[in-house]
mmCIF file of C-alpha atoms and ligand atoms in Angstrom:
data_model
loop_
_atom_site.group_PDB
_atom_site.id
_atom_site.type_symbol
_atom_site.label_atom_id
_atom_site.label_comp_id
_atom_site.label_asym_id
_atom_site.label_seq_id
_atom_site.Cartn_x
_atom_site.Cartn_y
_atom_site.Cartn_z
ATOM 1 C CA UNK A 1 -8.240 -40.098 0.333
ATOM 2 C CA UNK A 2 -5.337 -37.934 -0.914
ATOM 3 C CA UNK A 3 -3.338 -36.666 2.084
ATOM 4 C CA UNK A 4 -1.576 -33.839 0.223
ATOM 5 C CA UNK A 5 -2.666 -30.222 0.193
ATOM 6 C CA UNK A 6 -2.470 -27.363 -2.277
ATOM 7 C CA UNK A 7 -1.583 -24.072 -0.581
ATOM 8 C CA UNK A 8 -2.986 -20.892 -2.131
ATOM 9 C CA UNK A 9 -1.996 -17.499 -0.712
ATOM 10 C CA UNK A 10 -4.173 -14.507 -1.452
ATOM 11 C CA UNK A 11 -7.088 -16.937 -1.683
ATOM 12 C CA UNK A 12 -9.725 -14.463 -0.485
ATOM 13 C CA UNK A 13 -10.180 -12.694 -3.847
ATOM 14 C CA UNK A 14 -9.150 -12.331 -7.471
ATOM 15 C CA UNK A 15 -6.620 -14.739 -8.918
ATOM 16 C CA UNK A 16 -6.328 -16.710 -5.675
ATOM 17 C CA UNK A 17 -9.993 -17.726 -5.793
ATOM 18 C CA UNK A 18 -9.620 -18.840 -9.419
ATOM 19 C CA UNK A 19 -6.517 -20.894 -8.525
ATOM 20 C CA UNK A 20 -8.326 -22.516 -5.605
ATOM 21 C CA UNK A 21 -11.277 -23.522 -7.810
ATOM 22 C CA UNK A 22 -8.999 -24.930 -10.503
ATOM 23 C CA UNK A 23 -7.063 -27.016 -7.998
ATOM 24 C CA UNK A 24 -10.226 -28.199 -6.226
ATOM 25 C CA UNK A 25 -11.820 -29.149 -9.567
ATOM 26 C CA UNK A 26 -8.847 -31.504 -9.984
ATOM 27 C CA UNK A 27 -9.480 -33.009 -6.541
ATOM 28 C CA UNK A 28 -6.866 -31.165 -4.468
ATOM 29 C CA UNK A 29 -7.487 -30.356 -0.813
ATOM 30 C CA UNK A 30 -6.867 -26.651 -0.309
ATOM 31 C CA UNK A 31 -5.183 -24.517 2.353
ATOM 32 C CA UNK A 32 -6.462 -20.958 1.865
ATOM 33 C CA UNK A 33 -4.411 -18.075 3.258
ATOM 34 C CA UNK A 34 -5.033 -14.318 3.351
ATOM 35 C CA UNK A 35 -5.991 -11.757 6.013
ATOM 36 C CA UNK A 36 -9.797 -11.694 5.517
ATOM 37 C CA UNK A 37 -11.087 -14.674 7.480
ATOM 38 C CA UNK A 38 -14.743 -14.161 6.505
ATOM 39 C CA UNK A 39 -13.967 -14.153 2.798
ATOM 40 C CA UNK A 40 -11.693 -17.190 3.139
ATOM 41 C CA UNK A 41 -14.468 -19.087 4.942
ATOM 42 C CA UNK A 42 -16.881 -18.224 2.112
ATOM 43 C CA UNK A 43 -14.437 -19.427 -0.543
ATOM 44 C CA UNK A 44 -13.744 -22.603 1.471
ATOM 45 C CA UNK A 45 -17.463 -23.381 1.837
ATOM 46 C CA UNK A 46 -17.919 -22.893 -1.907
ATOM 47 C CA UNK A 47 -14.987 -25.222 -2.689
ATOM 48 C CA UNK A 48 -16.367 -27.937 -0.388
ATOM 49 C CA UNK A 49 -19.872 -27.766 -1.784
ATOM 50 C CA UNK A 50 -18.868 -27.564 -5.454
ATOM 51 C CA UNK A 51 -15.908 -29.923 -5.491
ATOM 52 C CA UNK A 52 -16.216 -32.077 -2.343
ATOM 53 C CA UNK A 53 -12.627 -31.380 -1.276
ATOM 54 C CA UNK A 54 -11.226 -30.717 2.196
ATOM 55 C CA UNK A 55 -10.235 -27.155 3.096
ATOM 56 C CA UNK A 56 -8.179 -25.416 5.777
ATOM 57 C CA UNK A 57 -8.471 -21.679 6.334
ATOM 58 C CA UNK A 58 -5.401 -19.758 7.547
ATOM 59 C CA UNK A 59 -6.093 -16.107 8.348
ATOM 60 C CA UNK A 60 -2.611 -14.561 8.275
ATOM 61 C CA UNK A 61 -0.917 -11.272 7.503
ATOM 62 C CA UNK A 62 1.931 -12.508 5.331
ATOM 63 C CA UNK A 63 3.584 -9.079 5.310
ATOM 64 C CA UNK A 64 4.267 -9.366 9.044
ATOM 65 C CA UNK A 65 7.352 -11.454 9.950
ATOM 66 C CA UNK A 66 5.766 -12.483 13.270
ATOM 67 C CA UNK A 67 2.373 -13.095 11.693
ATOM 68 C CA UNK A 68 3.657 -15.340 8.940
ATOM 69 C CA UNK A 69 6.227 -17.329 10.988
ATOM 70 C CA UNK A 70 3.579 -19.717 12.338
ATOM 71 C CA UNK A 71 2.043 -20.174 8.889
ATOM 72 C CA UNK A 72 5.422 -20.890 7.264
ATOM 73 C CA UNK A 73 6.115 -23.455 10.003
ATOM 74 C CA UNK A 74 2.684 -25.060 9.469
ATOM 75 C CA UNK A 75 3.258 -25.247 5.705
ATOM 76 C CA UNK A 76 6.713 -26.808 6.195
ATOM 77 C CA UNK A 77 5.030 -29.659 8.156
ATOM 78 C CA UNK A 78 2.278 -30.180 5.530
ATOM 79 C CA UNK A 79 2.654 -32.512 2.526
ATOM 80 C CA UNK A 80 2.141 -29.881 -0.184
ATOM 81 C CA UNK A 81 1.274 -30.856 -3.770
ATOM 82 C CA UNK A 82 1.036 -27.284 -5.097
ATOM 83 C CA UNK A 83 2.166 -23.979 -3.646
ATOM 84 C CA UNK A 84 0.517 -20.987 -5.323
ATOM 85 C CA UNK A 85 2.430 -17.944 -4.100
ATOM 86 C CA UNK A 86 -0.201 -15.489 -5.242
ATOM 87 C CA UNK A 87 -0.739 -12.939 -2.431
ATOM 88 C CA UNK A 88 0.682 -9.588 -3.440
ATOM 89 C CA UNK A 89 -0.044 -5.933 -3.897
ATOM 90 C CA UNK A 90 1.414 -2.915 -5.626
ATOM 91 C CA UNK A 91 1.529 0.799 -4.899
ATOM 92 C CA UNK A 92 0.998 3.572 -7.415
ATOM 93 C CA UNK A 93 2.913 6.771 -6.711
ATOM 94 C CA UNK A 94 6.392 8.253 -6.780
ATOM 95 C CA UNK A 95 8.788 6.482 -4.418
ATOM 96 C CA UNK A 96 9.737 9.587 -2.398
ATOM 97 C CA UNK A 97 6.075 10.232 -1.650
ATOM 98 C CA UNK A 98 4.654 6.831 -0.748
ATOM 99 C CA UNK A 99 4.221 5.609 2.835
ATOM 100 C CA UNK A 100 7.489 3.957 3.953
ATOM 101 C CA UNK A 101 5.598 1.392 6.043
ATOM 102 C CA UNK A 102 3.694 0.348 2.920
ATOM 103 C CA UNK A 103 6.992 -0.065 1.021
ATOM 104 C CA UNK A 104 8.214 -2.484 3.698
ATOM 105 C CA UNK A 105 4.927 -4.430 3.704
ATOM 106 C CA UNK A 106 5.030 -4.696 -0.090
ATOM 107 C CA UNK A 107 8.535 -6.179 -0.049
ATOM 108 C CA UNK A 108 7.715 -8.479 2.887
ATOM 109 C CA UNK A 109 4.671 -9.856 1.066
ATOM 110 C CA UNK A 110 5.693 -9.839 -2.601
ATOM 111 C CA UNK A 111 9.299 -10.989 -2.009
ATOM 112 C CA UNK A 112 10.049 -12.352 1.481
ATOM 113 C CA UNK A 113 6.866 -14.337 2.170
ATOM 114 C CA UNK A 114 6.997 -15.889 -1.320
ATOM 115 C CA UNK A 115 10.626 -16.907 -0.796
ATOM 116 C CA UNK A 116 10.092 -18.310 2.707
ATOM 117 C CA UNK A 117 7.078 -20.335 1.596
ATOM 118 C CA UNK A 118 8.980 -21.712 -1.411
ATOM 119 C CA UNK A 119 11.764 -22.759 0.969
ATOM 120 C CA UNK A 120 9.236 -24.343 3.329
ATOM 121 C CA UNK A 121 7.767 -26.658 0.662
ATOM 122 C CA UNK A 122 10.757 -27.401 -1.596
ATOM 123 C CA UNK A 123 12.471 -30.102 0.544
ATOM 124 C CA UNK A 124 9.259 -32.126 0.948
ATOM 125 C CA UNK A 125 8.437 -31.861 -2.759
ATOM 126 C CA UNK A 126 11.972 -32.944 -3.700
ATOM 127 C CA UNK A 127 11.841 -35.939 -1.340
ATOM 128 C CA UNK A 128 8.470 -36.998 -2.822
ATOM 129 C CA UNK A 129 9.762 -36.377 -6.371
ATOM 130 C CA UNK A 130 6.758 -34.284 -7.343
ATOM 131 C CA UNK A 131 4.996 -30.996 -6.724
ATOM 132 C CA UNK A 132 4.596 -27.558 -8.250
ATOM 133 C CA UNK A 133 5.427 -24.047 -7.104
ATOM 134 C CA UNK A 134 3.633 -21.271 -8.997
ATOM 135 C CA UNK A 135 5.015 -17.841 -8.164
ATOM 136 C CA UNK A 136 2.806 -15.022 -9.382
ATOM 137 C CA UNK A 137 5.033 -12.342 -10.891
ATOM 138 C CA UNK A 138 3.714 -9.824 -13.437
ATOM 139 C CA UNK A 139 4.465 -8.264 -16.796
ATOM 140 C CA UNK A 140 5.765 -5.471 -14.536
ATOM 141 C CA UNK A 141 8.818 -7.719 -14.048
ATOM 142 C CA UNK A 142 10.169 -7.014 -17.528
ATOM 143 C CA UNK A 143 11.037 -3.311 -17.179
ATOM 144 C CA UNK A 144 11.464 -0.629 -14.526
ATOM 145 C CA UNK A 145 8.214 1.252 -13.860
ATOM 146 C CA UNK A 146 8.425 4.816 -12.549
ATOM 147 C CA UNK A 147 5.300 5.393 -10.462
ATOM 148 C CA UNK A 148 5.332 1.721 -9.418
ATOM 149 C CA UNK A 149 9.060 1.293 -8.777
ATOM 150 C CA UNK A 150 8.972 -1.097 -5.817
ATOM 151 C CA UNK A 151 6.322 -3.345 -7.344
ATOM 152 C CA UNK A 152 8.156 -3.733 -10.677
ATOM 153 C CA UNK A 153 11.449 -4.473 -8.891
ATOM 154 C CA UNK A 154 9.760 -6.961 -6.539
ATOM 155 C CA UNK A 155 8.187 -8.801 -9.473
ATOM 156 C CA UNK A 156 11.543 -8.826 -11.319
ATOM 157 C CA UNK A 157 12.891 -10.647 -8.251
ATOM 158 C CA UNK A 158 10.000 -13.144 -8.401
ATOM 159 C CA UNK A 159 10.696 -13.811 -12.088
ATOM 160 C CA UNK A 160 14.467 -14.316 -11.646
ATOM 161 C CA UNK A 161 14.122 -16.332 -8.447
ATOM 162 C CA UNK A 162 11.513 -18.650 -9.969
ATOM 163 C CA UNK A 163 13.497 -19.261 -13.156
ATOM 164 C CA UNK A 164 16.557 -20.267 -11.097
ATOM 165 C CA UNK A 165 14.347 -22.512 -8.961
ATOM 166 C CA UNK A 166 12.924 -24.067 -12.137
ATOM 167 C CA UNK A 167 16.457 -25.038 -13.136
ATOM 168 C CA UNK A 168 17.478 -26.328 -9.699
ATOM 169 C CA UNK A 169 14.354 -28.481 -9.428
ATOM 170 C CA UNK A 170 14.334 -29.564 -13.087
ATOM 171 C CA UNK A 171 15.681 -33.074 -12.540
ATOM 172 C CA UNK A 172 13.758 -33.749 -9.314
ATOM 173 C CA UNK A 173 10.260 -34.005 -10.765
ATOM 174 C CA UNK A 174 9.237 -30.764 -9.039
ATOM 175 C CA UNK A 175 8.042 -27.858 -11.177
ATOM 176 C CA UNK A 176 8.553 -24.187 -10.490
ATOM 177 C CA UNK A 177 7.180 -21.445 -12.694
ATOM 178 C CA UNK A 178 6.831 -17.681 -12.655
ATOM 179 C CA UNK A 179 3.424 -16.591 -13.902
ATOM 180 C CA UNK A 180 3.381 -13.114 -15.461
ATOM 181 C CA UNK A 181 -0.128 -11.739 -15.865
ATOM 182 C CA UNK A 182 -0.824 -8.371 -17.398
ATOM 183 C CA UNK A 183 -3.825 -6.302 -16.293
ATOM 184 C CA UNK A 184 -6.462 -8.703 -14.957
ATOM 185 C CA UNK A 185 -10.029 -8.205 -13.666
ATOM 186 C CA UNK A 186 -9.389 -8.204 -9.896
ATOM 187 C CA UNK A 187 -9.191 -5.680 -7.051
ATOM 188 C CA UNK A 188 -5.470 -5.211 -7.705
ATOM 189 C CA UNK A 189 -5.525 -1.700 -9.214
ATOM 190 C CA UNK A 190 -8.114 -0.422 -6.735
ATOM 191 C CA UNK A 191 -5.854 -1.649 -3.910
ATOM 192 C CA UNK A 192 -2.805 -0.123 -5.636
ATOM 193 C CA UNK A 193 -4.412 3.322 -5.564
ATOM 194 C CA UNK A 194 -6.283 3.799 -8.853
ATOM 195 C CA UNK A 195 -8.853 1.421 -10.306
ATOM 196 C CA UNK A 196 -8.931 3.398 -13.578
ATOM 197 C CA UNK A 197 -5.347 2.506 -14.594
ATOM 198 C CA UNK A 198 -4.928 0.033 -17.488
ATOM 199 C CA UNK A 199 -7.733 -0.599 -19.929
ATOM 200 C CA UNK A 200 -8.394 -4.053 -21.352
ATOM 201 C CA UNK A 201 -8.160 -6.775 -18.789
ATOM 202 C CA UNK A 202 -7.995 -10.567 -18.834
ATOM 203 C CA UNK A 203 -10.109 -12.741 -16.556
ATOM 204 C CA UNK A 204 -8.620 -14.619 -13.582
ATOM 205 C CA UNK A 205 -9.707 -17.908 -15.212
ATOM 206 C CA UNK A 206 -7.727 -17.074 -18.380
ATOM 207 C CA UNK A 207 -4.657 -16.347 -16.248
ATOM 208 C CA UNK A 208 -4.993 -19.665 -14.399
ATOM 209 C CA UNK A 209 -5.367 -21.493 -17.751
ATOM 210 C CA UNK A 210 -2.077 -19.908 -18.828
ATOM 211 C CA UNK A 211 -0.368 -21.055 -15.624
ATOM 212 C CA UNK A 212 -1.614 -24.633 -16.136
ATOM 213 C CA UNK A 213 -0.376 -24.707 -19.744
ATOM 214 C CA UNK A 214 3.006 -23.372 -18.582
ATOM 215 C CA UNK A 215 3.258 -26.066 -15.912
ATOM 216 C CA UNK A 216 2.285 -28.776 -18.385
ATOM 217 C CA UNK A 217 4.981 -27.586 -20.795
ATOM 218 C CA UNK A 218 7.460 -27.317 -17.930
ATOM 219 C CA UNK A 219 8.250 -23.676 -18.699
ATOM 220 C CA UNK A 220 10.402 -21.568 -16.323
ATOM 221 C CA UNK A 221 8.007 -18.661 -16.789
ATOM 222 C CA UNK A 222 4.904 -17.828 -18.732
ATOM 223 C CA UNK A 223 3.143 -14.624 -19.737
ATOM 224 C CA UNK A 224 -0.647 -14.455 -19.899
ATOM 225 C CA UNK A 225 -2.121 -13.154 -23.166
ATOM 226 C CA UNK A 226 -0.573 -12.800 -26.600
ATOM 227 C CA UNK A 227 -0.243 -9.012 -26.449
ATOM 228 C CA UNK A 228 1.443 -9.248 -23.069
ATOM 229 C CA UNK A 229 3.906 -11.844 -24.431
ATOM 230 C CA UNK A 230 4.822 -9.383 -27.199
ATOM 231 C CA UNK A 231 5.383 -6.530 -24.754
ATOM 232 C CA UNK A 232 7.374 -8.723 -22.373
ATOM 233 C CA UNK A 233 9.676 -10.008 -25.098
ATOM 234 C CA UNK A 234 10.373 -6.564 -26.581
ATOM 235 C CA UNK A 235 10.561 -4.531 -23.348
ATOM 236 C CA UNK A 236 14.130 -5.526 -22.526
ATOM 237 C CA UNK A 237 15.359 -4.694 -26.045
ATOM 238 C CA UNK A 238 14.675 -0.962 -25.669
ATOM 239 C CA UNK A 239 17.149 1.418 -23.978
ATOM 240 C CA UNK A 240 16.291 2.015 -20.295
ATOM 241 C CA UNK A 241 15.306 5.649 -20.936
ATOM 242 C CA UNK A 242 12.734 4.483 -23.487
ATOM 243 C CA UNK A 243 11.516 1.674 -21.191
ATOM 244 C CA UNK A 244 10.885 4.124 -18.328
ATOM 245 C CA UNK A 245 9.288 6.690 -20.634
ATOM 246 C CA UNK A 246 6.811 4.138 -21.968
ATOM 247 C CA UNK A 247 6.046 2.482 -18.635
ATOM 248 C CA UNK A 248 5.545 5.796 -16.821
ATOM 249 C CA UNK A 249 3.170 6.824 -19.600
ATOM 250 C CA UNK A 250 1.149 3.630 -19.131
ATOM 251 C CA UNK A 251 0.746 3.824 -15.330
ATOM 252 C CA UNK A 252 0.023 7.557 -15.271
ATOM 253 C CA UNK A 253 -2.689 7.372 -17.939
HETATM 254 N N1 NAP B 301 -4.717 -8.030 -11.300
HETATM 255 C C1 NAP B 301 -3.686 -7.680 -12.052
HETATM 256 O O1 NAP B 301 -3.813 -6.869 -12.972
HETATM 257 C C2 NAP B 301 -2.346 -8.328 -11.799
HETATM 258 C C3 NAP B 301 -1.381 -8.260 -12.813
HETATM 259 C C4 NAP B 301 -0.148 -8.854 -12.611
HETATM 260 C C5 NAP B 301 0.112 -9.520 -11.428
HETATM 261 N N2 NAP B 301 -0.831 -9.567 -10.449
HETATM 262 C C6 NAP B 301 -0.501 -10.282 -9.208
HETATM 263 O O2 NAP B 301 -1.508 -11.228 -8.946
HETATM 264 C C7 NAP B 301 -1.503 -11.552 -7.569
HETATM 265 C C8 NAP B 301 -2.928 -11.621 -7.062
HETATM 266 O O3 NAP B 301 -3.512 -10.340 -7.090
HETATM 267 P P1 NAP B 301 -4.997 -10.083 -7.621
HETATM 268 O O4 NAP B 301 -4.878 -9.461 -8.932
HETATM 269 O O5 NAP B 301 -5.824 -11.294 -7.468
HETATM 270 O O6 NAP B 301 -5.451 -8.922 -6.625
HETATM 271 P P2 NAP B 301 -6.436 -8.924 -5.383
HETATM 272 O O7 NAP B 301 -7.806 -9.291 -5.807
HETATM 273 O O8 NAP B 301 -6.205 -7.600 -4.719
HETATM 274 O O9 NAP B 301 -5.907 -10.106 -4.463
HETATM 275 C C9 NAP B 301 -4.788 -9.984 -3.609
HETATM 276 C C10 NAP B 301 -4.828 -11.115 -2.607
HETATM 277 O O10 NAP B 301 -3.684 -10.991 -1.746
HETATM 278 C C11 NAP B 301 -4.129 -11.026 -0.395
HETATM 279 N N3 NAP B 301 -3.260 -10.222 0.453
HETATM 280 C C12 NAP B 301 -2.987 -8.896 0.338
HETATM 281 N N4 NAP B 301 -2.200 -8.498 1.347
HETATM 282 C C13 NAP B 301 -1.975 -9.600 2.112
HETATM 283 C C14 NAP B 301 -1.237 -9.836 3.302
HETATM 284 N N5 NAP B 301 -0.576 -8.840 3.921
HETATM 285 N N6 NAP B 301 -1.221 -11.088 3.827
HETATM 286 C C15 NAP B 301 -1.902 -12.091 3.223
HETATM 287 N N7 NAP B 301 -2.597 -11.943 2.088
HETATM 288 C C16 NAP B 301 -2.642 -10.705 1.549
HETATM 289 C C17 NAP B 301 -5.540 -10.430 -0.436
HETATM 290 O O11 NAP B 301 -6.324 -10.891 0.661
HETATM 291 P P3 NAP B 301 -6.614 -10.080 2.004
HETATM 292 O O12 NAP B 301 -6.850 -8.649 1.638
HETATM 293 O O13 NAP B 301 -7.800 -10.787 2.553
HETATM 294 O O14 NAP B 301 -5.402 -10.276 2.863
HETATM 295 C C18 NAP B 301 -6.059 -11.051 -1.717
HETATM 296 O O15 NAP B 301 -6.551 -12.350 -1.466
HETATM 297 C C19 NAP B 301 -0.619 -10.515 -6.899
HETATM 298 O O16 NAP B 301 0.642 -11.085 -6.603
HETATM 299 C C20 NAP B 301 -0.464 -9.437 -7.954
HETATM 300 O O17 NAP B 301 0.751 -8.732 -7.825
HETATM 301 C C21 NAP B 301 -2.051 -8.999 -10.615
#
């Protein structure tokens, strides 16, 4: 029996559940992490019954330095085949008006936890000469977004960090990729403060397909959906004033 594990953060809903099913369908044993223990147990039971894999449930608040320390330590001692750094949230609203505690939690989760977990698995993957780190960024990474300033900046970090990691790990057999979804059918926008924002949405399964193609092609980053690719490639070409004008218009619709 395979002794390695795939670690999926944010595995209690949305994209994380789709990642867990994809990995389990390929025979991976899954460590599921998020705060909602009940939902994680449900996902784990479903994975075991549908795919016959082993599961471990880790209820953890990854935005809390104390809360995540034990989990990061546990992951560093686990032979990890895939790390899916997927847990994340955003906040809609002007920076001067949003809850400062929420700003800190957003950075701790979207940036610090992702970085610490990548650091926890990278040495083991390099020594085994294989493994994959999928860091979930966003199309928000490609331009500043007034009304979602912290989220867009955090995802820009994820994109840059992952692309550098891709290069550093290139020759070792280990893959790293930043996945940039656009609006997707999950609880993300409801949790960010407005479920009505953004119209057409992709499915979590389509986003996971895109990640798998990107890994297969050994890309440093990938964008889900043709329209999103177009926006991502052109966003940086516009002057900053135009970028912010357009992106504010989109999030405040
Ligand atoms: N949906 C979109 O339109 C979209 C677009 C671009 C990028 N993304 C990115 O995709 C990723 C997944 O989000 P999603 O769309 O699947 O949204 P989601 O359904 O809201 O899922 C977010 C996941 O993160 C977990 N999470 C939140 N806070 C956490 C914490 N403090 N500690 C541990 N886990 C935590 C949640 O579980 P618990 O609540 O149980 O902790 C949940 O499993 C995020 O990184 C997001 O930024 C989403």
